CSV table of C-alpha atoms in Angstrom, one decimal:
chain,number,residue,atom,x,y,z
J,1,UNK,CA,0.0,-0.1,0.0
J,2,UNK,CA,0.9,3.6,-0.1
J,3,UNK,CA,3.5,4.9,2.2
J,4,UNK,CA,3.9,8.4,3.6
J,5,UNK,CA,7.0,9.1,5.6
J,6,UNK,CA,7.8,11.9,8.1
J,7,UNK,CA,11.1,13.1,9.3
J,8,UNK,CA,12.0,13.5,12.0
J,9,UNK,CA,10.0,11.2,14.0
J,10,UNK,CA,10.9,13.0,17.2
J,11,UNK,CA,12.5,16.3,17.9
J,12,UNK,CA,13.4,18.4,21.0
J,13,UNK,CA,14.4,22.0,20.6
J,14,UNK,CA,15.1,25.0,22.6
J,15,UNK,CA,12.6,27.8,22.6
J,16,UNK,CA,13.1,30.3,19.9
J,17,UNK,CA,14.7,28.0,17.4
J,18,UNK,CA,13.1,26.8,14.2
J,19,UNK,CA,12.1,23.2,13.4
J,20,UNK,CA,11.4,21.7,9.9
J,21,UNK,CA,9.4,18.6,9.4
J,22,UNK,CA,9.4,16.7,6.2
J,23,UNK,CA,6.5,14.8,4.7
J,24,UNK,CA,7.1,12.5,1.7
J,25,UNK,CA,4.9,10.3,-0.3
J,26,UNK,CA,7.2,7.4,-1.3
J,27,UNK,CA,5.3,5.5,-4.0
J,28,UNK,CA,2.6,7.8,-5.3
J,29,UNK,CA,2.3,11.4,-6.3
J,30,UNK,CA,0.4,13.9,-4.1
J,31,UNK,CA,-0.8,17.2,-5.5
J,32,UNK,CA,-2.3,17.9,-2.0
J,33,UNK,CA,-1.0,17.3,1.4
J,34,UNK,CA,-2.5,18.2,4.8
J,35,UNK,CA,-0.8,19.0,8.0
J,36,UNK,CA,-2.5,18.3,11.4
J,37,UNK,CA,-1.7,18.9,14.8
J,38,UNK,CA,-2.8,16.8,17.8
J,39,UNK,CA,-2.6,17.7,21.4
J,40,UNK,CA,-2.7,15.0,24.0
J,41,UNK,CA,-6.2,13.3,24.3
J,42,UNK,CA,-7.6,15.5,21.6
J,43,UNK,CA,-8.5,14.9,18.0
J,44,UNK,CA,-6.6,15.9,15.0
J,45,UNK,CA,-6.9,19.5,14.1
J,46,UNK,CA,-6.3,20.5,10.5
J,47,UNK,CA,-3.7,23.2,10.3
J,48,UNK,CA,-3.3,23.8,6.6
J,49,UNK,CA,-3.8,22.2,3.2
J,50,UNK,CA,-0.7,22.2,1.0
J,51,UNK,CA,-1.0,22.2,-2.8
J,52,UNK,CA,2.0,21.5,-4.9
J,53,UNK,CA,3.3,24.6,-6.6
J,54,UNK,CA,1.1,27.0,-4.9
J,55,UNK,CA,0.5,28.8,-1.5
J,56,UNK,CA,-0.9,26.7,1.4
J,57,UNK,CA,-4.4,27.4,2.8
J,58,UNK,CA,-4.2,27.9,6.4
J,59,UNK,CA,-7.1,27.1,8.8
J,60,UNK,CA,-8.5,29.9,10.8
J,61,UNK,CA,-6.4,30.7,13.8
J,62,UNK,CA,-3.2,29.2,12.3
J,63,UNK,CA,-0.5,31.7,11.9
J,64,UNK,CA,1.1,31.4,8.4
J,65,UNK,CA,4.0,33.2,9.3
J,66,UNK,CA,4.8,30.9,12.1
J,67,UNK,CA,4.0,27.7,10.4
J,68,UNK,CA,5.8,27.9,7.1
J,69,UNK,CA,4.7,25.3,4.4
J,70,UNK,CA,6.4,24.5,1.3
J,71,UNK,CA,5.2,21.9,-1.2
J,72,UNK,CA,7.9,22.2,-3.8
J,73,UNK,CA,7.2,18.7,-5.5
J,74,UNK,CA,4.6,16.0,-6.0
J,75,UNK,CA,6.2,14.0,-3.3
J,76,UNK,CA,7.6,16.5,-0.7
J,77,UNK,CA,5.9,19.0,1.6
J,78,UNK,CA,7.6,20.7,4.5
J,79,UNK,CA,6.3,22.3,7.5
J,80,UNK,CA,8.7,24.8,9.4
J,81,UNK,CA,7.7,25.8,12.9
J,82,UNK,CA,9.6,29.1,13.4
J,83,UNK,CA,10.6,30.6,16.7
J,84,UNK,CA,9.1,27.6,18.4
J,85,UNK,CA,7.8,28.1,22.0
J,86,UNK,CA,6.6,25.5,24.6
J,87,UNK,CA,3.1,25.8,23.5
J,88,UNK,CA,4.0,24.5,20.1
J,89,UNK,CA,4.8,21.2,21.6
J,90,UNK,CA,2.6,18.8,20.0
J,91,UNK,CA,2.2,15.8,17.6
J,92,UNK,CA,2.4,17.0,13.9
J,93,UNK,CA,1.0,14.6,11.4
J,94,UNK,CA,0.8,15.1,7.6
J,95,UNK,CA,-1.3,13.2,5.2
J,96,UNK,CA,-1.0,12.9,1.4
J,97,UNK,CA,-3.8,12.8,-1.2
J,98,UNK,CA,-3.1,10.3,-4.0
J,99,UNK,CA,-3.3,12.3,-7.4
J,100,UNK,CA,-5.3,9.4,-8.8
J,101,UNK,CA,-8.0,9.4,-6.1
J,102,UNK,CA,-9.6,12.5,-4.4
J,103,UNK,CA,-10.9,10.5,-1.6
J,104,UNK,CA,-7.7,8.6,-0.7
J,105,UNK,CA,-5.5,10.1,2.1
J,106,UNK,CA,-2.5,8.4,3.5
J,107,UNK,CA,-1.1,9.4,6.8
J,108,UNK,CA,2.5,9.8,7.8
J,109,UNK,CA,3.7,8.3,11.1
J,110,UNK,CA,3.7,11.7,12.7
J,111,UNK,CA,6.5,13.9,14.4
J,112,UNK,CA,6.4,14.5,18.1
J,113,UNK,CA,7.8,18.0,18.8
J,114,UNK,CA,9.0,19.0,22.3
J,115,UNK,CA,9.9,22.7,22.9
J,116,UNK,CA,11.9,23.4,26.0
C,1,UNK,CA,-21.8,24.2,10.0
C,2,UNK,CA,-19.9,21.0,9.8
C,3,UNK,CA,-19.9,18.6,12.7
C,4,UNK,CA,-19.1,15.0,13.7
C,5,UNK,CA,-20.3,13.5,16.9
C,6,UNK,CA,-19.2,10.4,18.4
C,7,UNK,CA,-19.2,9.3,22.1
C,8,UNK,CA,-16.0,10.2,24.0
C,9,UNK,CA,-15.4,6.7,25.6
C,10,UNK,CA,-16.7,3.2,25.7
C,11,UNK,CA,-15.8,0.2,27.6
C,12,UNK,CA,-16.2,-3.5,26.3
C,13,UNK,CA,-15.2,-6.9,27.3
C,14,UNK,CA,-12.6,-9.2,25.5
C,15,UNK,CA,-14.3,-11.4,23.0
C,16,UNK,CA,-17.4,-9.3,23.0
C,17,UNK,CA,-19.0,-7.0,20.2
C,18,UNK,CA,-19.0,-3.1,20.5
C,19,UNK,CA,-20.7,-0.7,18.3
C,20,UNK,CA,-19.4,2.9,18.1
C,21,UNK,CA,-21.8,5.4,16.7
C,22,UNK,CA,-21.2,8.6,14.7
C,23,UNK,CA,-23.6,11.2,13.4
C,24,UNK,CA,-22.4,13.8,10.9
C,25,UNK,CA,-23.2,17.1,9.1
C,26,UNK,CA,-21.0,18.2,6.3
C,27,UNK,CA,-21.1,20.6,3.4
C,28,UNK,CA,-21.7,18.1,0.8
C,29,UNK,CA,-20.8,14.4,1.2
C,30,UNK,CA,-18.0,12.4,-0.3
C,31,UNK,CA,-18.0,9.5,2.2
C,32,UNK,CA,-17.4,8.6,5.7
C,33,UNK,CA,-14.2,7.2,7.1
C,34,UNK,CA,-13.2,5.4,10.1
C,35,UNK,CA,-9.8,5.4,11.6
C,36,UNK,CA,-8.1,3.6,14.5
C,37,UNK,CA,-5.4,5.6,16.5
C,38,UNK,CA,-3.2,4.0,19.2
C,39,UNK,CA,-1.8,6.3,21.8
C,40,UNK,CA,1.2,8.2,20.4
C,41,UNK,CA,0.7,6.9,16.8
C,42,UNK,CA,-0.8,8.4,13.6
C,43,UNK,CA,-4.3,7.3,12.7
C,44,UNK,CA,-4.6,4.0,10.5
C,45,UNK,CA,-7.4,3.6,7.9
C,46,UNK,CA,-10.1,1.1,8.9
C,47,UNK,CA,-13.1,1.6,6.4
C,48,UNK,CA,-14.8,4.0,4.0
C,49,UNK,CA,-18.4,4.1,3.2
C,50,UNK,CA,-20.0,6.2,0.4
C,51,UNK,CA,-23.2,4.3,-0.2
C,52,UNK,CA,-25.8,3.2,2.3
C,53,UNK,CA,-25.3,-0.2,3.9
C,54,UNK,CA,-22.8,-2.4,5.7
C,55,UNK,CA,-19.3,-3.0,4.6
C,56,UNK,CA,-17.6,-5.9,6.3
C,57,UNK,CA,-14.0,-6.3,6.5
C,58,UNK,CA,-12.8,-9.2,9.0
C,59,UNK,CA,-13.8,-8.5,12.5
C,60,UNK,CA,-14.5,-4.9,11.6
C,61,UNK,CA,-17.8,-3.6,9.9
C,62,UNK,CA,-18.9,-0.3,9.0
C,63,UNK,CA,-22.5,0.9,8.2
C,64,UNK,CA,-23.7,4.1,6.6
C,65,UNK,CA,-27.2,5.7,6.4
C,66,UNK,CA,-26.8,8.9,4.3
C,67,UNK,CA,-30.5,9.9,4.9
C,68,UNK,CA,-30.0,9.9,8.7
C,69,UNK,CA,-26.3,11.3,8.6
C,70,UNK,CA,-25.4,8.4,10.7
C,71,UNK,CA,-22.6,5.6,10.7
C,72,UNK,CA,-21.4,3.0,13.1
C,73,UNK,CA,-18.2,1.0,13.4
C,74,UNK,CA,-18.9,-2.6,14.7
C,75,UNK,CA,-16.0,-4.5,16.2
C,76,UNK,CA,-16.6,-8.1,16.8
C,77,UNK,CA,-14.6,-10.6,18.9
C,78,UNK,CA,-12.7,-8.0,20.7
C,79,UNK,CA,-9.1,-8.3,21.4
C,80,UNK,CA,-7.0,-6.4,23.9
C,81,UNK,CA,-5.2,-5.0,21.1
C,82,UNK,CA,-8.4,-3.1,19.9
C,83,UNK,CA,-8.0,-0.7,22.8
C,84,UNK,CA,-7.4,2.5,21.0
C,85,UNK,CA,-9.3,5.6,19.8
C,86,UNK,CA,-11.6,5.4,16.9
C,87,UNK,CA,-12.0,8.4,14.9
C,88,UNK,CA,-15.1,9.1,12.7
C,89,UNK,CA,-14.4,11.6,9.7
C,90,UNK,CA,-16.8,12.9,6.9
C,91,UNK,CA,-15.5,14.0,3.7
C,92,UNK,CA,-17.1,17.2,2.5
C,93,UNK,CA,-17.6,18.5,-1.0
C,94,UNK,CA,-14.0,19.9,-1.2
C,95,UNK,CA,-12.8,16.3,-0.3
C,96,UNK,CA,-11.7,17.7,3.1
C,97,UNK,CA,-11.9,15.3,6.1
C,98,UNK,CA,-13.9,16.7,8.9
C,99,UNK,CA,-12.9,14.8,12.1
C,100,UNK,CA,-14.9,13.8,15.3
C,101,UNK,CA,-13.2,14.0,18.6
C,102,UNK,CA,-12.7,10.1,18.7
C,103,UNK,CA,-14.1,7.5,20.9
C,104,UNK,CA,-11.7,5.9,23.3
C,105,UNK,CA,-12.4,2.2,23.5
C,106,UNK,CA,-11.3,0.3,26.5
C,107,UNK,CA,-11.2,-3.3,26.5
C,108,UNK,CA,-11.3,-5.3,29.7
C,109,UNK,CA,-10.3,-8.9,30.1
């Protein structure tokens, strides 16, 4: 089946630093990728929708200057958390939509971010 | 508005059957998904319904009634490893998933 990878799987950083998370579709092409954030014991919260070659669409309340998204190719999207603070500590999950199927989304394994 | 409702928590016994209900309201409808999520892991796909009726896949079955905006996930022969959160998600007219808060299923021996 389709595979989506995320890197890194876990990252610990100091407050004020920036962290980049990569999301790759390994055996299919994805024009659309989604970035979610999940706090403990809560459901997934969609942060932004990333379309290849265009600007990401951010959900209400998500700061686009803080969470930079780049979707430079059909297999790679990156999320950069700029000037991270402890409240940004969360589980970040990406999903990728198969170019051949609108309803099919495959999830990455997630990245756990801890900001000290 | 768009909304997905499911119970917060359910408890069942190993070997038994449990049904997790979900009601949905979405702007347009392109299907209803169920995902399983173990603590600390990403969700994994369980089922997809877009037509009314029951879809069976091994121990798991999913049902959809579009007229009622209702779905359920049925788990049979429960095993301890089935302890997880079960997320219901509706796909709207933009093919975007609208997520429920998840149902935490606790399996007791």
